[in-house]
Coordinates of C-alpha atoms and ligand atoms in Angstrom, one line a residue:
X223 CA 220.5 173.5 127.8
X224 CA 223.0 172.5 124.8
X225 CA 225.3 170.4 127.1
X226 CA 221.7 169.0 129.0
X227 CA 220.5 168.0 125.2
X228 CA 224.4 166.4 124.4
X229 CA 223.9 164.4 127.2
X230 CA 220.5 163.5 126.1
X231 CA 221.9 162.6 122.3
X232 CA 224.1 160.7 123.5
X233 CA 222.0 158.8 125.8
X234 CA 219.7 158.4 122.9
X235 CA 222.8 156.8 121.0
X236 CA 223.5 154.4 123.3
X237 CA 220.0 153.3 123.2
X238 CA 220.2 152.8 119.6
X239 CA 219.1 149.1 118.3
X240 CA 217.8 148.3 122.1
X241 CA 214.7 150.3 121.9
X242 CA 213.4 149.4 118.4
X243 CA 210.7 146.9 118.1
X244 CA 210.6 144.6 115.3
X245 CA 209.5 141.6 114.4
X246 CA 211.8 140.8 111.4
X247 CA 214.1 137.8 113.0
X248 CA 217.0 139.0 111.1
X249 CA 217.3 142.0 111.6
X250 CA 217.0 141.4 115.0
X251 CA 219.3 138.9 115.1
X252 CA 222.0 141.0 113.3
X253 CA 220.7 144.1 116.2
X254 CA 222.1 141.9 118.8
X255 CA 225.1 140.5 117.2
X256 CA 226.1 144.0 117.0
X257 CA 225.3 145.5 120.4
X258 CA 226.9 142.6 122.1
X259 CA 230.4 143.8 120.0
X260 CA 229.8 147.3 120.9
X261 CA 231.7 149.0 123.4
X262 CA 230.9 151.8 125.0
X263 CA 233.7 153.3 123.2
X264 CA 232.0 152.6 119.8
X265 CA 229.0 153.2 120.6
X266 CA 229.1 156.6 119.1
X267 CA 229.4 155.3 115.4
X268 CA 226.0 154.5 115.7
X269 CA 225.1 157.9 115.5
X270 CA 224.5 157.5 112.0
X271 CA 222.9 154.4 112.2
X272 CA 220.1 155.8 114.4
X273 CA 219.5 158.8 111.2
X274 CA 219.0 155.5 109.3
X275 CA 216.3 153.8 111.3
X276 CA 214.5 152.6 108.2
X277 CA 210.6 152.8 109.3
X278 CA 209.7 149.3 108.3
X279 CA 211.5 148.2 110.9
X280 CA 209.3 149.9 113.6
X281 CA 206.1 148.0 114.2
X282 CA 203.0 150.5 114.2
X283 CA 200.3 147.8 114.2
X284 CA 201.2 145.8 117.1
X285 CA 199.3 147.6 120.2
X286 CA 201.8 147.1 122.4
X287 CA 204.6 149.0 120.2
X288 CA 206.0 151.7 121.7
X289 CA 205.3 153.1 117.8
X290 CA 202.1 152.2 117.3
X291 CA 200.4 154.5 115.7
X292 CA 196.6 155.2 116.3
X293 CA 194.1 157.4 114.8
X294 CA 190.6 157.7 113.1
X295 CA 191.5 154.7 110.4
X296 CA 193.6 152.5 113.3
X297 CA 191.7 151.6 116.1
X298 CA 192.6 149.8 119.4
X299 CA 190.0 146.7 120.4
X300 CA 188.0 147.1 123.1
X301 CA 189.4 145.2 125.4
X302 CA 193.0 146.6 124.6
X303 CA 194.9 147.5 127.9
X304 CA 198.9 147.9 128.4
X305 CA 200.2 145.6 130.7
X306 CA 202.5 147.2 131.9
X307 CA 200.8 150.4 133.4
X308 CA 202.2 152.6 136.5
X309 CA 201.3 155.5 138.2
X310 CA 203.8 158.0 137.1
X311 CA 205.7 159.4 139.9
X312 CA 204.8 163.2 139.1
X313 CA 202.3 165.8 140.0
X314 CA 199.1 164.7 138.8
X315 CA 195.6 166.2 138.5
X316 CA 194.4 162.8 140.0
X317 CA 195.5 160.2 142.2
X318 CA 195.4 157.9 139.4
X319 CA 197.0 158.8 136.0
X320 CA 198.7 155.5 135.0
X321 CA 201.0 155.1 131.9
X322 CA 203.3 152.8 130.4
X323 CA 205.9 152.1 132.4
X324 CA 208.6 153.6 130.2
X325 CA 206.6 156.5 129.2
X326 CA 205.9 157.0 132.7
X327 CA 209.7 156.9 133.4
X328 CA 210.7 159.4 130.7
X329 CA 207.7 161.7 132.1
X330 CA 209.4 161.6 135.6
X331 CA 212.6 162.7 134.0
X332 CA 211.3 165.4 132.2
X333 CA 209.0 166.7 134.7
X334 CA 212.2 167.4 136.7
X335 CA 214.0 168.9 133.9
X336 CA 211.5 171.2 133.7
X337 CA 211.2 172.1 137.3
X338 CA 215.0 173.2 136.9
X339 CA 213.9 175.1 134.8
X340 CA 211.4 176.7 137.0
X341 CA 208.5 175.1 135.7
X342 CA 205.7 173.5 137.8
X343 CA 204.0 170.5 135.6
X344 CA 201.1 168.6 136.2
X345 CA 199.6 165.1 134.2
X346 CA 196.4 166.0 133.4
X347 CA 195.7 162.7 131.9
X348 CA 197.4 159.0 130.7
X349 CA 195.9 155.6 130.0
X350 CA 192.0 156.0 129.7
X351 CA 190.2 152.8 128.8
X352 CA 188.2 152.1 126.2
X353 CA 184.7 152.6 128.6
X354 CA 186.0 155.6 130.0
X355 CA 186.5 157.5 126.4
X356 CA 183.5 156.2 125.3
X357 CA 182.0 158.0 128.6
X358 CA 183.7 161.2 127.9
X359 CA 182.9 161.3 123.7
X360 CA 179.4 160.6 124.6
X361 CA 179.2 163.3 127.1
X362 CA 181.3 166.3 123.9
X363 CA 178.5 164.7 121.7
X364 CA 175.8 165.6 124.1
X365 CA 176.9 169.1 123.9
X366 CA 178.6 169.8 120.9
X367 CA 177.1 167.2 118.2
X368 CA 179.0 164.4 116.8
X369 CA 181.0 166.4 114.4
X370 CA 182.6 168.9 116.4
X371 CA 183.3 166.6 119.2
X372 CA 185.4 164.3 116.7
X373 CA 187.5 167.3 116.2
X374 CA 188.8 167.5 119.5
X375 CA 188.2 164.0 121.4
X376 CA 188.7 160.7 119.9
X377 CA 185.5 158.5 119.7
X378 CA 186.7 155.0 121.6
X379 CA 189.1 152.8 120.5
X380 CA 190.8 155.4 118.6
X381 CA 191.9 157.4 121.4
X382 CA 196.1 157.4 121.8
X383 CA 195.3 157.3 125.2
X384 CA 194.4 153.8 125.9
X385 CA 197.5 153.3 124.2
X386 CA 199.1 154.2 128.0
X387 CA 201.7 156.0 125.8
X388 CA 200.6 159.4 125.3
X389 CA 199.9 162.5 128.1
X390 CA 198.2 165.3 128.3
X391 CA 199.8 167.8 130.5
X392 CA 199.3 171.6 132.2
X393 CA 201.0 173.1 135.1
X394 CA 199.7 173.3 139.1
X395 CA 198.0 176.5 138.4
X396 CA 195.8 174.6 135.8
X397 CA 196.5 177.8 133.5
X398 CA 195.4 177.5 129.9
X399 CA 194.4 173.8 131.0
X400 CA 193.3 171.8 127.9
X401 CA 193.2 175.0 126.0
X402 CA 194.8 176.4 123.2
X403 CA 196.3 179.4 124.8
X404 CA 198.5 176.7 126.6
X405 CA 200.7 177.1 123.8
X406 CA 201.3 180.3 124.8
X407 CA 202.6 179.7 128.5
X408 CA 205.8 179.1 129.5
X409 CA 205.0 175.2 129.8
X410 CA 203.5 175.1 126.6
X411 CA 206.6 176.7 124.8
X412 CA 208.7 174.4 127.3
X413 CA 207.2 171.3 126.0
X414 CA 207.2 172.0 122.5
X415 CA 210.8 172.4 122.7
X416 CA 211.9 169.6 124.8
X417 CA 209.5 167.3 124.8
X418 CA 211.6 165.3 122.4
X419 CA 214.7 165.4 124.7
X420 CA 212.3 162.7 126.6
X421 CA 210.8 160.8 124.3
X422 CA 207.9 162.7 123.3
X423 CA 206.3 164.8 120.5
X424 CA 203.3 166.9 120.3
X425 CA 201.1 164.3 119.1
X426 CA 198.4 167.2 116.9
X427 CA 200.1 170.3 115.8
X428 CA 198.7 173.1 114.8
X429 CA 197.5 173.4 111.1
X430 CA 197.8 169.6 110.8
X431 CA 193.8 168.9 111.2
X432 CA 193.7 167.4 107.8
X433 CA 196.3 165.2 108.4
X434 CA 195.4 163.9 112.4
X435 CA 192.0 164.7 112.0
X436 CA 191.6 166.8 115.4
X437 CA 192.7 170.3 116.1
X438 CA 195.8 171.8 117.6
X439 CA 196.1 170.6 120.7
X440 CA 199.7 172.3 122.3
X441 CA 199.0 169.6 125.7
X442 CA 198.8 166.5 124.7
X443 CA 202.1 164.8 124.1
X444 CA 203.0 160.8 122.7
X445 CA 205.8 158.6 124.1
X446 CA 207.7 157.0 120.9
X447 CA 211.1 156.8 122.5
X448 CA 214.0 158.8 122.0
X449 CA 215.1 157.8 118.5
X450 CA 212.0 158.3 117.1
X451 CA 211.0 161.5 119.0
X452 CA 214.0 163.4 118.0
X453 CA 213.8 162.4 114.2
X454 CA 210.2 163.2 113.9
X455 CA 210.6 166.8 115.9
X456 CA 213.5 167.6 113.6
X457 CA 211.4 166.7 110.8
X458 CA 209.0 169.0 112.0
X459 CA 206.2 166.6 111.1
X460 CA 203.3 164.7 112.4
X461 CA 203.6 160.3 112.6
X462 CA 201.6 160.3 110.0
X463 CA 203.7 161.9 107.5
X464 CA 206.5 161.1 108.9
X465 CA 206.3 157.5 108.8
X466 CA 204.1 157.9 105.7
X467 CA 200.8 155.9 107.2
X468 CA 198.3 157.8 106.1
X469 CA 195.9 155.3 105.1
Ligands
ZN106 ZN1 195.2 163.9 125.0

């Protein structure tokens, strides 16, 4: 696994600058000047460029960010939907389960890292529209009241999902599927390891309720690139706190 995850770093170097979304001219500008100079040789002095990606220049209000950042206080319009949506080629629950077609690209990748490892993964669920999670909150209030629904499903427009960038994931054998004991399976630990290698970070971690404002939930992961994904898994914290936008 170490020489699986250098590879990884060092892809995740080379990606440095390309992947970051900003809409400051200058800095942009000044990104390009310097990948056009960079070899491939020198690409490796980036590495502690990409420790310094300073978080204003990630963009967590524009919808189609690969950062942006969506919760109870930031909400996606109604009539949001990614463009760019694919059907991930993976095992899925469903025939459809689109995402963003980079997420959906780093999901391939790591849904075939983790069969090497023995692991059998299946999308349980990507993009849902705005109608569709209004559908399915309606349905958790119905049964459980408003309150504890909030907890663990998003009312609309604040769901990550219609985002396209974020996945919620279990294995074939639908074990511990959309449950907490999912952390405990062999996927579950899997994924909270590696997720980050691809991309991804467990979006609402345990003992964080206060913070995301929903309960521990070890399945359902968020696309924010490489960069980002490794800094905030080393950081051990949530986007919120990590990017400080908690309000
Ligand atoms: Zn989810």
């Amino acid at each position: 696994m170490k020489k699986f995850l250098l590879i990884l770093l060092s892809i995740m170097l080379i990606g440095c600058g390309t992947k970051t979304e900003s809409h400051d001219e200058s800095k942009e500008d000044i990104n390009k000047e310097e990948e056009s100079e960079m070899s491939e040789t020198t690409q490796v002095v980036d590495e502690e460029k990409s420790e310094e990606i300073p978080a204003e220049i990630l963009d967590f209000e524009d919808f189609n960010s690969i950062h942006v950042i969506i919760n109870k206080k930031h909400e996606l319009p109604e009539d949001y939907e990614p463009e760019d949506l694919v059907e991930p080629e993976v095992k899925k629950i469903r025939e459809s389960c689109p995402m963003r077609e980079e997420a959906a690209q780093a999901l391939k990748e790591m849904f075939e890292a983790a069969a090497k490892d023995g692991l059998d993964l299946m999308l349980v669920s990507g993009y849902r529209s705005y109608s569709y999670q209004k559908g399915l909150f309606d349905n958790y209030v119905a049964r459980d009241g408003e309150e504890a629904a909030n907890r663990y499903s998003a009312r609309p427009g604040q769901s990550e999902h219609q985002t396209g960038l974020a996945a919620d994931l279990g294995t074939s054998d639908q074990a511990c599927l959309l449950m907490g004991c999912f952390k405990d399976t062999e996927a579950g630990k899997w994924l909270a390891e590696n997720s980050y290698l691809f991309g991804f970070v467990l979006r609402y971690p345990e003992e964080k309720e206060e913070v995301t404002g929903y309960i521990y939930e070890p399945w359902h992961f968020r696309y924010i690139g490489l960069e980002q994904a490794y800094l905030v898994h080393e950081s051990g914290l949530t986007l919120e706190e990590y990017y400080d936008y908690m309000d």
